[in-house]
Tab-separated table of C-alpha atoms in Angstrom:
chain	number	residue	atom	x	y	z
A	1	MET	CA	9.235	-17.857	9.497
A	2	ARG	CA	9.752	-18.340	13.222
A	3	TYR	CA	7.271	-16.765	15.600
A	4	TYR	CA	8.412	-15.545	18.995
A	5	ASN	CA	6.612	-15.287	22.291
A	6	PHE	CA	7.306	-12.367	24.585
A	7	THR	CA	9.931	-13.408	27.110
A	8	ALA	CA	11.391	-10.081	28.161
A	9	GLU	CA	14.146	-9.449	30.652
A	10	PRO	CA	12.725	-8.091	33.941
A	11	SER	CA	13.831	-4.560	33.109
A	12	GLN	CA	12.442	-4.640	29.603
A	13	SER	CA	8.993	-3.491	28.549
A	14	ALA	CA	7.021	-5.433	25.967
A	15	ASP	CA	7.280	-2.448	23.613
A	16	ASP	CA	11.086	-2.436	23.898
A	17	PHE	CA	11.220	-6.196	23.410
A	18	PHE	CA	9.175	-6.152	20.231
A	19	MET	CA	10.863	-3.028	18.882
A	20	ASN	CA	14.132	-4.935	19.232
A	21	GLU	CA	12.614	-7.666	17.063
A	22	ALA	CA	11.635	-5.027	14.496
A	23	ILE	CA	15.192	-3.682	14.627
A	24	LYS	CA	16.472	-7.215	13.885
A	25	GLU	CA	14.300	-7.152	10.771
A	26	ALA	CA	15.694	-3.716	9.835
A	27	LYS	CA	19.197	-5.159	10.125
A	28	ILE	CA	18.292	-7.950	7.696
A	29	ALA	CA	17.276	-5.213	5.214
A	30	LEU	CA	20.574	-3.444	5.930
A	31	SER	CA	22.525	-6.618	5.178
A	32	LEU	CA	20.826	-6.625	1.755
A	33	ASP	CA	21.748	-2.957	1.174
A	34	GLU	CA	18.070	-2.012	1.462
A	35	VAL	CA	16.964	1.089	3.379
A	36	PRO	CA	16.989	-0.483	6.870
A	37	ILE	CA	13.410	-0.537	8.114
A	38	GLY	CA	11.835	-3.506	9.899
A	39	ALA	CA	8.432	-4.439	11.282
A	40	VAL	CA	6.739	-7.120	13.366
A	41	ILE	CA	3.074	-7.647	14.183
A	42	VAL	CA	2.167	-8.965	17.615
A	43	SER	CA	-1.004	-10.644	18.816
A	44	ASN	CA	-1.369	-11.692	22.455
A	45	GLY	CA	2.357	-11.448	23.081
A	46	THR	CA	3.319	-13.488	20.021
A	47	ILE	CA	4.861	-12.268	16.774
A	48	ILE	CA	2.499	-13.366	13.996
A	49	GLY	CA	4.070	-11.501	11.086
A	50	LYS	CA	7.399	-9.916	10.207
A	51	GLY	CA	8.798	-7.903	7.353
A	52	HIS	CA	11.715	-5.817	6.240
A	53	ASN	CA	12.070	-3.373	3.421
A	54	LEU	CA	12.620	-5.237	0.133
A	55	THR	CA	11.981	-2.559	-2.469
A	56	GLU	CA	15.295	-3.164	-4.251
A	57	GLN	CA	15.325	-6.964	-4.027
A	58	LEU	CA	11.762	-7.210	-5.309
A	59	ASN	CA	12.044	-4.227	-7.649
A	60	ASP	CA	8.767	-3.039	-6.146
A	61	VAL	CA	8.290	0.316	-4.442
A	62	THR	CA	5.331	-1.095	-2.491
A	63	ALA	CA	7.466	-3.753	-0.750
A	64	HIS	CA	7.796	-1.828	2.516
A	65	ALA	CA	8.412	-3.657	5.803
A	66	GLU	CA	4.892	-2.938	7.071
A	67	MET	CA	3.183	-4.181	3.886
A	68	GLN	CA	5.070	-7.490	4.106
A	69	ALA	CA	4.201	-7.773	7.801
A	70	PHE	CA	0.493	-7.033	7.241
A	71	THR	CA	0.243	-9.708	4.567
A	72	ALA	CA	2.225	-12.226	6.647
A	73	ALA	CA	0.057	-11.632	9.728
A	74	ALA	CA	-3.172	-11.979	7.752
A	75	ASN	CA	-1.874	-15.224	6.245
A	76	TYR	CA	-1.013	-16.477	9.713
A	77	LEU	CA	-4.390	-15.564	11.174
A	78	GLY	CA	-6.385	-16.705	8.153
A	79	GLY	CA	-8.430	-13.502	8.412
A	80	LYS	CA	-8.040	-10.133	6.772
A	81	TYR	CA	-8.266	-7.965	9.865
A	82	LEU	CA	-5.671	-7.363	12.555
A	83	LYS	CA	-7.969	-6.254	15.344
A	84	GLY	CA	-6.274	-6.669	18.715
A	85	CYS	CA	-2.819	-6.691	17.094
A	86	THR	CA	0.077	-4.231	17.388
A	87	LEU	CA	2.419	-3.172	14.593
A	88	TYR	CA	5.980	-2.423	15.728
A	89	VAL	CA	7.979	-0.620	13.077
A	90	THR	CA	11.369	1.040	13.353
A	91	ILE	CA	10.429	4.163	11.353
A	92	GLU	CA	7.124	6.022	11.218
A	93	PRO	CA	4.929	4.517	8.471
A	94	CYS	CA	4.549	6.388	5.187
A	95	VAL	CA	1.141	7.347	3.815
A	96	MET	CA	0.843	4.080	1.844
A	97	CYS	CA	1.554	1.924	4.891
A	98	ALA	CA	-0.624	4.020	7.192
A	99	GLY	CA	-3.387	3.771	4.584
A	100	ALA	CA	-2.921	-0.010	4.517
A	101	SER	CA	-3.116	-0.062	8.329
A	102	TYR	CA	-6.552	1.531	8.076
A	103	TRP	CA	-7.841	-1.395	6.034
A	104	THR	CA	-6.383	-3.910	8.518
A	105	GLN	CA	-8.174	-2.199	11.443
A	106	ILE	CA	-5.055	-2.904	13.523
A	107	SER	CA	-5.445	-1.836	17.159
A	108	ARG	CA	-2.081	-0.264	17.883
A	109	ILE	CA	0.912	1.100	16.003
A	110	VAL	CA	4.249	1.573	17.795
A	111	TYR	CA	7.059	3.182	15.848
A	112	GLY	CA	10.615	4.052	16.735
A	113	ALA	CA	11.815	7.136	14.880
A	114	LYS	CA	9.773	9.762	13.077
A	115	ASP	CA	10.012	10.136	9.297
A	116	GLU	CA	10.082	13.897	8.980
A	117	LYS	CA	9.755	13.840	5.179
A	118	ARG	CA	7.165	11.207	4.343
A	119	GLY	CA	5.721	10.130	7.713
A	120	PHE	CA	1.948	9.748	7.683
A	121	SER	CA	1.513	12.053	10.672
A	122	LEU	CA	2.242	14.953	8.320
A	123	VAL	CA	-1.193	14.234	6.819
A	124	LYS	CA	-2.570	12.513	9.845
A	125	SER	CA	-6.263	13.194	9.829
A	126	MET	CA	-8.453	10.293	8.706
A	127	ILE	CA	-5.613	8.099	7.438
A	128	THR	CA	-5.405	5.585	10.243
A	129	HIS	CA	-8.467	3.921	11.717
A	130	PRO	CA	-9.994	5.915	14.591
A	131	LYS	CA	-9.643	2.842	16.835
A	132	THR	CA	-5.898	2.539	16.149
A	133	GLU	CA	-3.664	3.841	18.963
A	134	ILE	CA	-0.356	5.369	17.839
A	135	VAL	CA	2.789	5.207	20.016
A	136	SER	CA	6.094	6.711	18.942
A	137	GLY	CA	9.595	7.124	20.312
A	138	VAL	CA	10.256	3.508	21.372
A	139	LYS	CA	14.029	2.962	21.048
A	140	GLU	CA	13.958	6.089	18.939
A	141	SER	CA	17.686	6.750	18.724
A	142	ASP	CA	18.573	3.148	17.781
A	143	CYS	CA	15.945	3.179	15.051
A	144	ALA	CA	16.986	6.565	13.693
A	145	LEU	CA	20.693	5.755	13.793
A	146	LEU	CA	20.304	2.745	11.494
A	147	ILE	CA	18.817	4.975	8.794
A	148	LYS	CA	21.178	7.884	9.401
A	149	ASN	CA	24.263	5.664	9.148
A	150	PHE	CA	22.905	3.958	6.037
A	151	PHE	CA	22.533	7.234	4.165
A	152	LEU	CA	25.829	8.571	5.533
A	153	SER	CA	27.554	5.467	4.124
A	154	LYS	CA	25.889	6.084	0.732
A	155	ARG	CA	27.182	9.648	0.580
A	156	LYS	CA	30.797	8.652	1.184
B	1	MET	CA	-1.523	-11.503	-18.947
B	2	ARG	CA	-2.303	-9.992	-22.362
B	3	TYR	CA	-1.129	-6.493	-23.118
B	4	TYR	CA	-3.171	-4.275	-25.412
B	5	ASN	CA	-2.193	-1.479	-27.709
B	6	PHE	CA	-4.424	1.519	-28.080
B	7	THR	CA	-6.632	0.995	-31.133
B	8	ALA	CA	-9.571	3.253	-30.372
B	9	GLU	CA	-12.677	3.807	-32.459
B	10	PRO	CA	-12.528	7.204	-34.231
B	11	SER	CA	-14.972	8.738	-31.751
B	12	GLN	CA	-13.201	7.383	-28.706
B	13	SER	CA	-10.533	9.157	-26.705
B	14	ALA	CA	-7.530	7.272	-25.374
B	15	ASP	CA	-8.754	7.952	-21.829
B	16	ASP	CA	-12.151	6.400	-22.609
B	17	PHE	CA	-10.498	3.423	-24.305
B	18	PHE	CA	-8.239	2.631	-21.373
B	19	MET	CA	-10.937	3.326	-18.784
B	20	ASN	CA	-13.007	0.701	-20.601
B	21	GLU	CA	-10.120	-1.719	-20.101
B	22	ALA	CA	-10.069	-0.834	-16.388
B	23	ILE	CA	-13.831	-1.438	-16.285
B	24	LYS	CA	-13.252	-4.897	-17.785
B	25	GLU	CA	-10.905	-5.579	-14.872
B	26	ALA	CA	-13.549	-4.319	-12.421
B	27	LYS	CA	-16.024	-6.754	-13.962
B	28	ILE	CA	-13.619	-9.629	-13.356
B	29	ALA	CA	-13.591	-8.619	-9.672
B	30	LEU	CA	-17.390	-8.474	-9.768
B	31	SER	CA	-17.568	-11.996	-11.180
B	32	LEU	CA	-15.573	-13.106	-8.119
B	33	ASP	CA	-17.950	-11.268	-5.757
B	34	GLU	CA	-15.188	-8.781	-4.952
B	35	VAL	CA	-15.895	-5.053	-4.651
B	36	PRO	CA	-15.720	-4.266	-8.399
B	37	ILE	CA	-12.723	-1.992	-8.928
B	38	GLY	CA	-10.255	-2.395	-11.797
B	39	ALA	CA	-7.053	-0.741	-12.965
B	40	VAL	CA	-4.659	-0.715	-15.891
B	41	ILE	CA	-1.314	1.007	-16.334
B	42	VAL	CA	-0.416	2.386	-19.748
B	43	SER	CA	2.948	3.293	-21.204
B	44	ASN	CA	3.210	4.737	-24.715
B	45	GLY	CA	-0.280	3.565	-25.656
B	46	THR	CA	0.258	0.018	-24.378
B	47	ILE	CA	-1.173	-1.609	-21.264
B	48	ILE	CA	1.804	-2.840	-19.247
B	49	GLY	CA	0.006	-3.835	-16.047
B	50	LYS	CA	-3.491	-4.708	-14.934
B	51	GLY	CA	-5.223	-5.495	-11.686
B	52	HIS	CA	-8.578	-5.961	-10.061
B	53	ASN	CA	-9.577	-5.954	-6.448
B	54	LEU	CA	-8.741	-9.327	-4.833
B	55	THR	CA	-9.021	-8.584	-1.126
B	56	GLU	CA	-11.396	-11.484	-0.475
B	57	GLN	CA	-9.731	-14.043	-2.756
B	58	LEU	CA	-6.299	-13.320	-1.318
B	59	ASN	CA	-7.548	-12.616	2.212
B	60	ASP	CA	-5.435	-9.462	2.105
B	61	VAL	CA	-6.772	-5.949	2.607
B	62	THR	CA	-3.828	-4.555	0.663
B	63	ALA	CA	-4.755	-6.433	-2.542
B	64	HIS	CA	-6.380	-3.436	-4.215
B	65	ALA	CA	-6.582	-3.194	-8.019
B	66	GLU	CA	-4.001	-0.399	-8.156
B	67	MET	CA	-1.474	-2.257	-5.975
B	68	GLN	CA	-1.665	-5.313	-8.248
B	69	ALA	CA	-1.316	-3.085	-11.312
B	70	PHE	CA	1.704	-1.184	-9.913
B	71	THR	CA	3.518	-4.431	-9.137
B	72	ALA	CA	2.617	-5.946	-12.524
B	73	ALA	CA	3.797	-2.871	-14.414
B	74	ALA	CA	7.087	-2.730	-12.496
B	75	ASN	CA	7.628	-6.422	-13.228
B	76	TYR	CA	6.929	-5.794	-16.912
B	77	LEU	CA	9.284	-2.830	-17.113
B	78	GLY	CA	11.985	-4.379	-14.960
B	79	GLY	CA	12.290	-1.065	-13.126
B	80	LYS	CA	10.669	0.226	-9.973
B	81	TYR	CA	9.438	3.560	-11.296
B	82	LEU	CA	6.498	4.278	-13.550
B	83	LYS	CA	7.625	7.637	-14.906
B	84	GLY	CA	5.805	8.413	-18.150
B	85	CYS	CA	3.012	5.954	-17.326
B	86	THR	CA	-0.684	6.536	-16.659
B	87	LEU	CA	-2.820	4.685	-14.109
B	88	TYR	CA	-6.453	4.218	-15.156
B	89	VAL	CA	-8.641	3.120	-12.270
B	90	THR	CA	-12.425	2.904	-12.083
B	91	ILE	CA	-12.707	4.438	-8.587
B	92	GLU	CA	-10.622	7.170	-6.962
B	93	PRO	CA	-7.609	5.590	-5.219
B	94	CYS	CA	-7.641	5.286	-1.441
B	95	VAL	CA	-4.882	6.746	0.710
B	96	MET	CA	-2.863	3.500	0.592
B	97	CYS	CA	-2.945	3.332	-3.210
B	98	ALA	CA	-2.316	7.063	-3.630
B	99	GLY	CA	0.601	6.682	-1.201
B	100	ALA	CA	1.921	3.792	-3.309
B	101	SER	CA	1.550	5.931	-6.449
B	102	TYR	CA	3.897	8.465	-4.861
B	103	TRP	CA	6.649	5.884	-4.595
B	104	THR	CA	6.149	4.808	-8.238
B	105	GLN	CA	6.526	8.429	-9.443
B	106	ILE	CA	3.794	7.672	-11.995
B	107	SER	CA	3.126	10.603	-14.338
B	108	ARG	CA	-0.660	10.575	-14.564
B	109	ILE	CA	-3.640	9.150	-12.705
B	110	VAL	CA	-7.042	8.946	-14.401
B	111	TYR	CA	-9.950	7.726	-12.333
B	112	GLY	CA	-13.622	7.207	-13.085
B	113	ALA	CA	-15.795	7.818	-10.052
B	114	LYS	CA	-14.932	9.613	-6.834
B	115	ASP	CA	-14.744	7.683	-3.548
B	116	GLU	CA	-16.484	10.102	-1.233
B	117	LYS	CA	-15.597	8.134	1.907
B	118	ARG	CA	-11.992	7.001	1.525
B	119	GLY	CA	-10.741	8.763	-1.622
B	120	PHE	CA	-7.258	10.184	-1.268
B	121	SER	CA	-8.337	13.641	-2.406
B	122	LEU	CA	-9.948	14.060	1.011
B	123	VAL	CA	-6.388	14.288	2.359
B	124	LYS	CA	-4.815	15.361	-0.874
B	125	SER	CA	-1.886	17.531	0.046
B	126	MET	CA	1.513	15.845	-0.305
B	127	ILE	CA	0.179	12.321	-0.886
B	128	THR	CA	0.747	12.000	-4.607
B	129	HIS	CA	3.963	13.040	-6.290
B	130	PRO	CA	4.000	16.703	-7.323
B	131	LYS	CA	4.733	15.598	-10.914
B	132	THR	CA	1.673	13.314	-11.052
B	133	GLU	CA	-1.278	14.786	-12.977
B	134	ILE	CA	-4.720	13.739	-11.695
B	135	VAL	CA	-7.730	13.391	-14.017
B	136	SER	CA	-11.174	12.354	-12.775
B	137	GLY	CA	-14.647	11.805	-14.203
B	138	VAL	CA	-13.742	9.548	-17.142
B	139	LYS	CA	-16.780	7.268	-17.724
B	140	GLU	CA	-17.797	8.341	-14.249
B	141	SER	CA	-21.358	7.009	-14.247
B	142	ASP	CA	-20.378	3.553	-15.581
B	143	CYS	CA	-17.660	3.268	-12.940
B	144	ALA	CA	-19.894	4.427	-10.108
B	145	LEU	CA	-22.824	2.235	-11.171
B	146	LEU	CA	-20.781	-0.953	-10.888
B	147	ILE	CA	-20.083	-0.212	-7.227
B	148	LYS	CA	-23.563	1.099	-6.455
B	149	ASN	CA	-25.241	-1.998	-7.911
B	150	PHE	CA	-22.817	-4.288	-6.106
B	151	PHE	CA	-23.681	-2.856	-2.696
B	152	LEU	CA	-27.387	-2.650	-3.567
B	153	SER	CA	-27.314	-6.391	-4.384
B	154	LYS	CA	-25.625	-7.067	-1.014
B	155	ARG	CA	-28.349	-5.230	0.893
B	156	LYS	CA	-31.204	-7.206	-0.682
């Protein structure tokens, strides 16, 4: 795994930069015919963990992008907790992934598009850690379009 | 991993028998100085997946007993879904594990003792699959005592 430092274009915010990296991960999932969701975890401007949805490849419904990224980041840090880190994920985390984020004590979650059916914010109270800041809507349309097109292509 | 068939004593219910197997898993966690929680997954009277809490050993906050058991059972079955299966777990699943159970579509969850702080039933609505039956209180005091004694020993 390669780890990137933040080297944004002048016009680009750090959130946009890292959401683009998460979108790259989502596109790897797409290339594998997985539901295209990607995630990166950032500490001090450096990506320390990445993941993309692998539920089909691994035959494991728990193999969501965020779960892979949490485990990768903890391995990288050599500690269980992700205090001070930010999770960037293309789609709003589900209840499982939001529940996992609680245990990591991650400081910030930035997601692109809402998941209106299974997003954790539908059952928001007490799931994420009270110290975790939630940001949504970063590159929202790009993130949503990947999923929308994927399912449209399946229905053809 | 050894897989057991249900061969209960005449006085013993299947739920008690399999909760005892989950308790054995919890005791393995205890022997590793992990928070002692154990789980087994049963299909047609046979244990097809087991797990115990390994968050410290694996340095991974997502390594809960249930998560290990879900992955093991899916590997055993060669399919992602656990329809028709029962999860036996010594302590009420947290939000992460209950969220994972949704994706597995598991048919039944039997837990021993309630988790009053982080148990999923605190945010119950829509977390587990509507087809998943929940049973609690099986060997409740044994399951709770393992945890209580563990934390008491830590405070000494």
